[in-house]
Short mmCIF file of C-alpha atoms in Angstrom, two decimals:
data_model
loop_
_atom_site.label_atom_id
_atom_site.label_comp_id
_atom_site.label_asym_id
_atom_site.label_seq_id
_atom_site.Cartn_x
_atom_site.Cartn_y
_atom_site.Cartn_z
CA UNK A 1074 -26.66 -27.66 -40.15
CA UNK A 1075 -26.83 -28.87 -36.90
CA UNK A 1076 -23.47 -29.98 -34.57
CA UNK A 1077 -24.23 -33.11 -32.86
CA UNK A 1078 -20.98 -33.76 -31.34
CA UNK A 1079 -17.15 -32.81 -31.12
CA UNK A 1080 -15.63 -33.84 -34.21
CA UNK A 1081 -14.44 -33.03 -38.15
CA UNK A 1082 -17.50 -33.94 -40.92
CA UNK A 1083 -17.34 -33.03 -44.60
CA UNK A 1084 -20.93 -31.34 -46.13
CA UNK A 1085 -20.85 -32.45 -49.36
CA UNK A 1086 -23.79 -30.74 -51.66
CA UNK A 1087 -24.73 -32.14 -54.87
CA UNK A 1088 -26.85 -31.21 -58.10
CA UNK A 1089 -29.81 -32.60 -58.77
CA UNK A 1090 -30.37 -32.15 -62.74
CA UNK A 1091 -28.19 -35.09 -63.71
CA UNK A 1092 -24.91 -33.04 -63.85
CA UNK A 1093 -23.47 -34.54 -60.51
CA UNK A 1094 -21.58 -31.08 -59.75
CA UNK A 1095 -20.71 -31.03 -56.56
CA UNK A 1096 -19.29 -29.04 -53.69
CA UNK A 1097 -18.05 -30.10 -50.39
CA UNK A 1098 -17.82 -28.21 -47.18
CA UNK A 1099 -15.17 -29.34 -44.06
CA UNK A 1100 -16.94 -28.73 -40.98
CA UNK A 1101 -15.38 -28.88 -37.00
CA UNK A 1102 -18.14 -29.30 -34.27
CA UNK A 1103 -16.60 -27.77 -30.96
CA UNK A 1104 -17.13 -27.30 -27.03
CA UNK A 1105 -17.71 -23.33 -27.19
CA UNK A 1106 -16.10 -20.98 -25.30
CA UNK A 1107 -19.46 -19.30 -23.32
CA UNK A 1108 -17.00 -16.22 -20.92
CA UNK A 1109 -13.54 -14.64 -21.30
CA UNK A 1110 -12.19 -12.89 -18.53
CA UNK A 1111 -8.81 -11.08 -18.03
CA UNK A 1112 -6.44 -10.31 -15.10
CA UNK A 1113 -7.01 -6.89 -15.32
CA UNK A 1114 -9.50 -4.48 -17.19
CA UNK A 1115 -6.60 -1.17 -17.40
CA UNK A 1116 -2.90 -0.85 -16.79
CA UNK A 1117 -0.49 2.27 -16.81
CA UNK A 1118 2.68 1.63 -18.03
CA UNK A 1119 5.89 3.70 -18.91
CA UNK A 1120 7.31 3.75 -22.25
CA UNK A 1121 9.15 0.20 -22.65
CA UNK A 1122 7.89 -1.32 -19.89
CA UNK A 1123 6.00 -4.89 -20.64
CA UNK A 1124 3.07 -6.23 -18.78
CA UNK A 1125 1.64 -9.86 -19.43
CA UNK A 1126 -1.95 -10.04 -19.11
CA UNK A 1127 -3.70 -13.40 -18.87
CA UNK A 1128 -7.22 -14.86 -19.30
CA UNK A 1129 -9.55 -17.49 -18.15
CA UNK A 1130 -11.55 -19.44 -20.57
CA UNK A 1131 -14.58 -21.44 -19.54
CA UNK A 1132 -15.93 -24.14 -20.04
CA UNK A 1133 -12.94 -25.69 -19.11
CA UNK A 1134 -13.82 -28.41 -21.93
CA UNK A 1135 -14.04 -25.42 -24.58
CA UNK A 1136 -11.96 -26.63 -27.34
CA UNK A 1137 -10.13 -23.57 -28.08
CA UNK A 1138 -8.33 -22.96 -24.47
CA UNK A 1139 -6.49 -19.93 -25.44
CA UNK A 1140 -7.36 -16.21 -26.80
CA UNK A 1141 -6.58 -14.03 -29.94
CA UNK A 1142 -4.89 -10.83 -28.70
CA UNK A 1143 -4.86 -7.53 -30.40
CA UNK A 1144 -4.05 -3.96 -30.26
CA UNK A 1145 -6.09 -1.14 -31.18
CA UNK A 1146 -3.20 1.48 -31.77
CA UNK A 1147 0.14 -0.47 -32.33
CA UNK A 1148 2.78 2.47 -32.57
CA UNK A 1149 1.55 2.81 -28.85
CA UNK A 1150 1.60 -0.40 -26.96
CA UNK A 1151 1.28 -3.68 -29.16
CA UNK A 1152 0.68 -7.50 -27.69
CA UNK A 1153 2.16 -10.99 -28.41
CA UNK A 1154 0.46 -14.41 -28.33
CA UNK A 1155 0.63 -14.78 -24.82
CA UNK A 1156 -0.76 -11.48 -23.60
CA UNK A 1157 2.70 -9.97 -22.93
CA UNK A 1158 2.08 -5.70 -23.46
CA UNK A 1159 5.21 -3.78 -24.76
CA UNK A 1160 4.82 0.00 -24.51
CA UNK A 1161 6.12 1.86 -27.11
CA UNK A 1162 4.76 5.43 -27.13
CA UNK A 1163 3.24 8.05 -24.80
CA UNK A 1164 -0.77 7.29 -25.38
CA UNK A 1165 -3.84 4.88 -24.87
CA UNK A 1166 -4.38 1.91 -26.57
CA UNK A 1167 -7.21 -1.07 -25.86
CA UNK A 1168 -6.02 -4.32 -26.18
CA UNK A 1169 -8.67 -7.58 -26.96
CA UNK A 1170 -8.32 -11.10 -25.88
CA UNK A 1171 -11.24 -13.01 -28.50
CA UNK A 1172 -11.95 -16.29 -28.19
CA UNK A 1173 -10.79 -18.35 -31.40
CA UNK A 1174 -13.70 -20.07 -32.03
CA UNK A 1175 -16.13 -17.60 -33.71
CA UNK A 1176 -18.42 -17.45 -30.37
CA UNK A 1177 -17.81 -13.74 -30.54
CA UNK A 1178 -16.62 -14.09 -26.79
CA UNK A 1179 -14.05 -11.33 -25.72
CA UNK A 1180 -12.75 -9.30 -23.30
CA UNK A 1181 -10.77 -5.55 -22.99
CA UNK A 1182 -7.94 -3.99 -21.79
CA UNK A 1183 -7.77 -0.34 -21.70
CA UNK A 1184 -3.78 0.71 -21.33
CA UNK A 1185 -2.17 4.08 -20.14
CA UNK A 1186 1.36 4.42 -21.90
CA UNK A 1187 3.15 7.56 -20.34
CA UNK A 1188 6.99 9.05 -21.04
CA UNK A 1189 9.05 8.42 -18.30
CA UNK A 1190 10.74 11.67 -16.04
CA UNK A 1191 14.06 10.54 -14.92
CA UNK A 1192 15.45 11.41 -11.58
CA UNK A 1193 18.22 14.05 -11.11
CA UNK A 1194 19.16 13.25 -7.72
CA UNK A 1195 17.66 11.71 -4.65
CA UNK A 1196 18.40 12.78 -1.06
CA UNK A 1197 18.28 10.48 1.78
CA UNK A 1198 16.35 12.02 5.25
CA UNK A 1199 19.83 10.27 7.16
CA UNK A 1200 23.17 10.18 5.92
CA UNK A 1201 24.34 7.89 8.89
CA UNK A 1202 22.15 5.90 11.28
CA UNK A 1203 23.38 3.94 15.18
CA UNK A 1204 21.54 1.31 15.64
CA UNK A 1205 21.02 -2.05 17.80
CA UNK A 1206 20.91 -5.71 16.64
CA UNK A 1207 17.22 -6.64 15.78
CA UNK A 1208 16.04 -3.25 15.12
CA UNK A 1209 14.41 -1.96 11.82
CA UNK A 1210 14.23 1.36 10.08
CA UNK A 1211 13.28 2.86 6.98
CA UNK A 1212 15.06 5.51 5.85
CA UNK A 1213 12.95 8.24 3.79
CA UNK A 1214 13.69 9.36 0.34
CA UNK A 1215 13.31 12.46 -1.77
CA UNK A 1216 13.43 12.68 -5.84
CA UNK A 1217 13.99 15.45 -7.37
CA UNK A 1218 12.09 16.23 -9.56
CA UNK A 1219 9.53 15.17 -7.70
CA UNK A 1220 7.33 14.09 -10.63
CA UNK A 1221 10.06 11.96 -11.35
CA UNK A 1222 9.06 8.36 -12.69
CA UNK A 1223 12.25 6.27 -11.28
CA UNK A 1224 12.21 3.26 -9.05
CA UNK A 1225 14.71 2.57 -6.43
CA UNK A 1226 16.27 -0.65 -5.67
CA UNK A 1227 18.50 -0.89 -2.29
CA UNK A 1228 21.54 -2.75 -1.63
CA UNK A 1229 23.71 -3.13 1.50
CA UNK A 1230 27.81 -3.77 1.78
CA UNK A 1231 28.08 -5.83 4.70
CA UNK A 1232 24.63 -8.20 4.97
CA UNK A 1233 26.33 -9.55 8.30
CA UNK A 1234 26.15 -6.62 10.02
CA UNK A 1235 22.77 -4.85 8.22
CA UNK A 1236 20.54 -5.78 5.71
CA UNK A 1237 18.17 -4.15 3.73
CA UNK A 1238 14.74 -5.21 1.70
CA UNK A 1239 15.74 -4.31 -2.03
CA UNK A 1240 12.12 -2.56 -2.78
CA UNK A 1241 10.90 -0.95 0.52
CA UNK A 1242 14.25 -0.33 1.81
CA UNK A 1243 13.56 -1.82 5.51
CA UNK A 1244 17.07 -1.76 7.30
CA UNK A 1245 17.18 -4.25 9.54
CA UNK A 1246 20.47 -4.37 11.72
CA UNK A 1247 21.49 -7.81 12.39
CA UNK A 1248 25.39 -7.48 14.49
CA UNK A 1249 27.69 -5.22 15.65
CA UNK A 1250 29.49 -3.55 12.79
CA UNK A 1251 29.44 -0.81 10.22
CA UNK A 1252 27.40 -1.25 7.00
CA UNK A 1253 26.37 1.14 3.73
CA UNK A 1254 23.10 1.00 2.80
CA UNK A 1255 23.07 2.43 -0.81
CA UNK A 1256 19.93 3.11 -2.57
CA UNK A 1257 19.74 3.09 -6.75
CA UNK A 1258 17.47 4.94 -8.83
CA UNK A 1259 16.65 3.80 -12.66
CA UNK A 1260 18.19 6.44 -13.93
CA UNK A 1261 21.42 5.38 -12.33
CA UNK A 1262 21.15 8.29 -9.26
CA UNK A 1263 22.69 6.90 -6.18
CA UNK A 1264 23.28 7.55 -2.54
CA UNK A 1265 24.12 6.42 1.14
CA UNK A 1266 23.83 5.97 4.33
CA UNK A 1267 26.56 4.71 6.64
CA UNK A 1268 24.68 2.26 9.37
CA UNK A 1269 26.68 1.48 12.70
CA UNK A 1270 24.94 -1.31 14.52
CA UNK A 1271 26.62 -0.93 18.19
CA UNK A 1272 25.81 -3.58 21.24
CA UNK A 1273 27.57 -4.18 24.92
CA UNK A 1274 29.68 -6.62 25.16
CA UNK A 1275 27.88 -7.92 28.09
CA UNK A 1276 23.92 -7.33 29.64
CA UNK A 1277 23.98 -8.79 32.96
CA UNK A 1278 26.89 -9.23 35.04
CA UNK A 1279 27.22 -10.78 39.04
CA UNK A 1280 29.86 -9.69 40.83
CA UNK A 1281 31.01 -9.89 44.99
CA UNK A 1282 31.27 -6.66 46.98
CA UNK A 1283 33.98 -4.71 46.91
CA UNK A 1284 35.40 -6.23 43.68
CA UNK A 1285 37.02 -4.16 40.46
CA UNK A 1286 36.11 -6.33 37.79
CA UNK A 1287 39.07 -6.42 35.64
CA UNK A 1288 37.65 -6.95 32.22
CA UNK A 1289 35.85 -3.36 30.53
CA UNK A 1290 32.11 -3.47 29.45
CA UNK A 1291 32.53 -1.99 25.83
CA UNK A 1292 29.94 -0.97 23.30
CA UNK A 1293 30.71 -2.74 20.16
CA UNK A 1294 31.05 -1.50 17.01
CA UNK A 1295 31.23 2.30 18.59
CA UNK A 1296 32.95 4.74 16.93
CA UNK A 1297 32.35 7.57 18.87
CA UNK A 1298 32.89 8.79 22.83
CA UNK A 1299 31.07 6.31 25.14
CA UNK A 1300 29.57 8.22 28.28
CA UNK A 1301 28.52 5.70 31.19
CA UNK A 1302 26.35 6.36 34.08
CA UNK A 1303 24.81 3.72 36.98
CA UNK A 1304 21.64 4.59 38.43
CA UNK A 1305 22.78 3.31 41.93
CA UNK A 1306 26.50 4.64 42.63
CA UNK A 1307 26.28 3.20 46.35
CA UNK A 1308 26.18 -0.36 45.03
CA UNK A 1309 29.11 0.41 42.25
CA UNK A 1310 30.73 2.53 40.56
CA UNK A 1311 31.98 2.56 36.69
CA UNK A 1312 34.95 4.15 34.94
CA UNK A 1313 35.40 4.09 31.36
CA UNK A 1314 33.57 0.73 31.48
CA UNK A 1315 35.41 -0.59 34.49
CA UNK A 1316 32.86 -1.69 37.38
CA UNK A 1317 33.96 -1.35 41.41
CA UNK A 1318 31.43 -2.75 43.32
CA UNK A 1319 30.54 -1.07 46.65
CA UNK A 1320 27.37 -2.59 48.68
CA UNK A 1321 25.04 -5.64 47.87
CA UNK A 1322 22.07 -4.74 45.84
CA UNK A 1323 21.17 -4.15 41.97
CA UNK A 1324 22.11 -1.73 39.56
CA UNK A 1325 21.65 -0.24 36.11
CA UNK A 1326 24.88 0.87 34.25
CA UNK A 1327 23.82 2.38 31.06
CA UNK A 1328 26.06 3.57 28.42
CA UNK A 1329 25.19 6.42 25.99
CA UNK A 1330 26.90 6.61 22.30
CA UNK A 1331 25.30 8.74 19.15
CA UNK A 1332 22.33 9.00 21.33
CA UNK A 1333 21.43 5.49 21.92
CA UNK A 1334 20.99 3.85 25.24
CA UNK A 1335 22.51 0.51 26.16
CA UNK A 1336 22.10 -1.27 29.56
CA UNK A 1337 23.80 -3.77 31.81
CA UNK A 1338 22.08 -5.44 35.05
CA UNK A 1339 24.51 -5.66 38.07
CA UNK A 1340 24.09 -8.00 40.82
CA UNK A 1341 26.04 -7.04 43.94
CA UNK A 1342 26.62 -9.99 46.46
CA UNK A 1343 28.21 -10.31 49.46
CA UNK A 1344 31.55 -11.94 50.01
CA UNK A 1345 31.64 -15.39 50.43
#
């Protein structure tokens, strides 16, 4: 028998002693499936975790477009017709994507299943963190026990003030504020850190000689003792934030708070 084209035919066979017994035979002519290949050839997994595997039939004109899936050792992982994986069991199972139409086409995939070790606690490397708009940080964990299967997930209080990327926990402070930054394991563990995101209230600043300039520079969002320092006390001096120019020329008032350094310009001119 010989396919000739794409189609249904019926093979009907009949005796030839006079009898006319007969037998008939429905036959499908298809487009074959020639390669089967699959997203990925292994995958670890923890127990009830699912994974969906796909595959790529070609031709593209094969007639049967998708695969028969199968599992090797169900009471360990077992698969669905759409290559979705459920773990079920610590152990190793292959799964099989065949092609449906006989061609004997297939592909593997060998899967890890593995018990999962819940965390006890996790420790954060900061338990508060000053910081300035714009900049970034990632604060570093610890799980204990340290074999301990759990993913994190990280969430912030006040997005306005800091925000935080949910899976690499990237703080990134945005205004002047406070924020927590608390960080989840699966196993429901939590902890945080308390993020103040400080700023002056002003970076450059002209004044005449011999002027007190009445309103403060401040550091926003400071909590703690400012100190303040100029790096040219014969053009002005600064109290508590308050500025008295003194002689024409440029400065550098810095002020210091949790270790972080802000800075104002000064511009000194003369009277007019």
């Amino acid at each position: 028998m010989t396919g000739i084209k794409t189609g249904y035919a019926t093979i009907t066979a009949t005796a030839l002693d006079g009898s006319d017994v007969e037998a008939s035979c429905e036959v499908r002519v298809v487009n074959a499936v020639e390669s089967i290949t699959i997203s990925d050839n292994y995958v670890s997994m923890f127990v009830g975790d699912t994974e969906k595997l796909k595959v790529t039939i070609r031709p593209a004109n094969a007639t049967f477009k998708t695969a028969t899936w199968s599992s090797s050792d169900t009471s360990v992982a077992i698969v669905d017709d759409k290559g979705v994986i459920t773990a079920l069991k610590a152990g190793t199972a292959t799964i099989t994507a065949e092609a449906q139409d006989n061609s004997g086409k297939k592909v593997i995939c060998a899967v890890a299943v593995y018990e999962r070790v819940p965390a006890t606690s996790i420790t954060l490397q900061d338990k508060s963190l000053t910081m300035v708009a714009g900049e970034e940080k990632i604060v570093q964990i610890v799980l204990n026990p340290t074999t301990s299967t759990d993913k994190v997930t990280w969430s912030t209080d006040n997005p306005g003030v800091a925000t935080v990327n949910k899976t690499s926990g990237r703080i990134t402070a945005r205004s002047t504020g406070k924020a927590y930054i608390t960080v989840m394991t699966d196993s429901g563990k939590t902890a945080t850190v308390e993020v103040t995101v400080i700023g002056l209230n002003m970076t450059s600043l002209t004044l005449e000689q011999y002027t007190t300039y009445p309103y403060p520079l401040e550091v926003e969002g400071a909590t703690n003792t400012v100190k303040w320092s100029i790096d040219k006390p014969q053009v002005a001096v600064v109290t508590n934030g308050y500025i008295s120019t003194r002689a024409v020329g440029n400065a550098t008032i810095t002020a210091i708070v949790n270790g972080r350094k802000l800075t104002c310009r000064l511009k000194v001119t003369a009277i007019s």
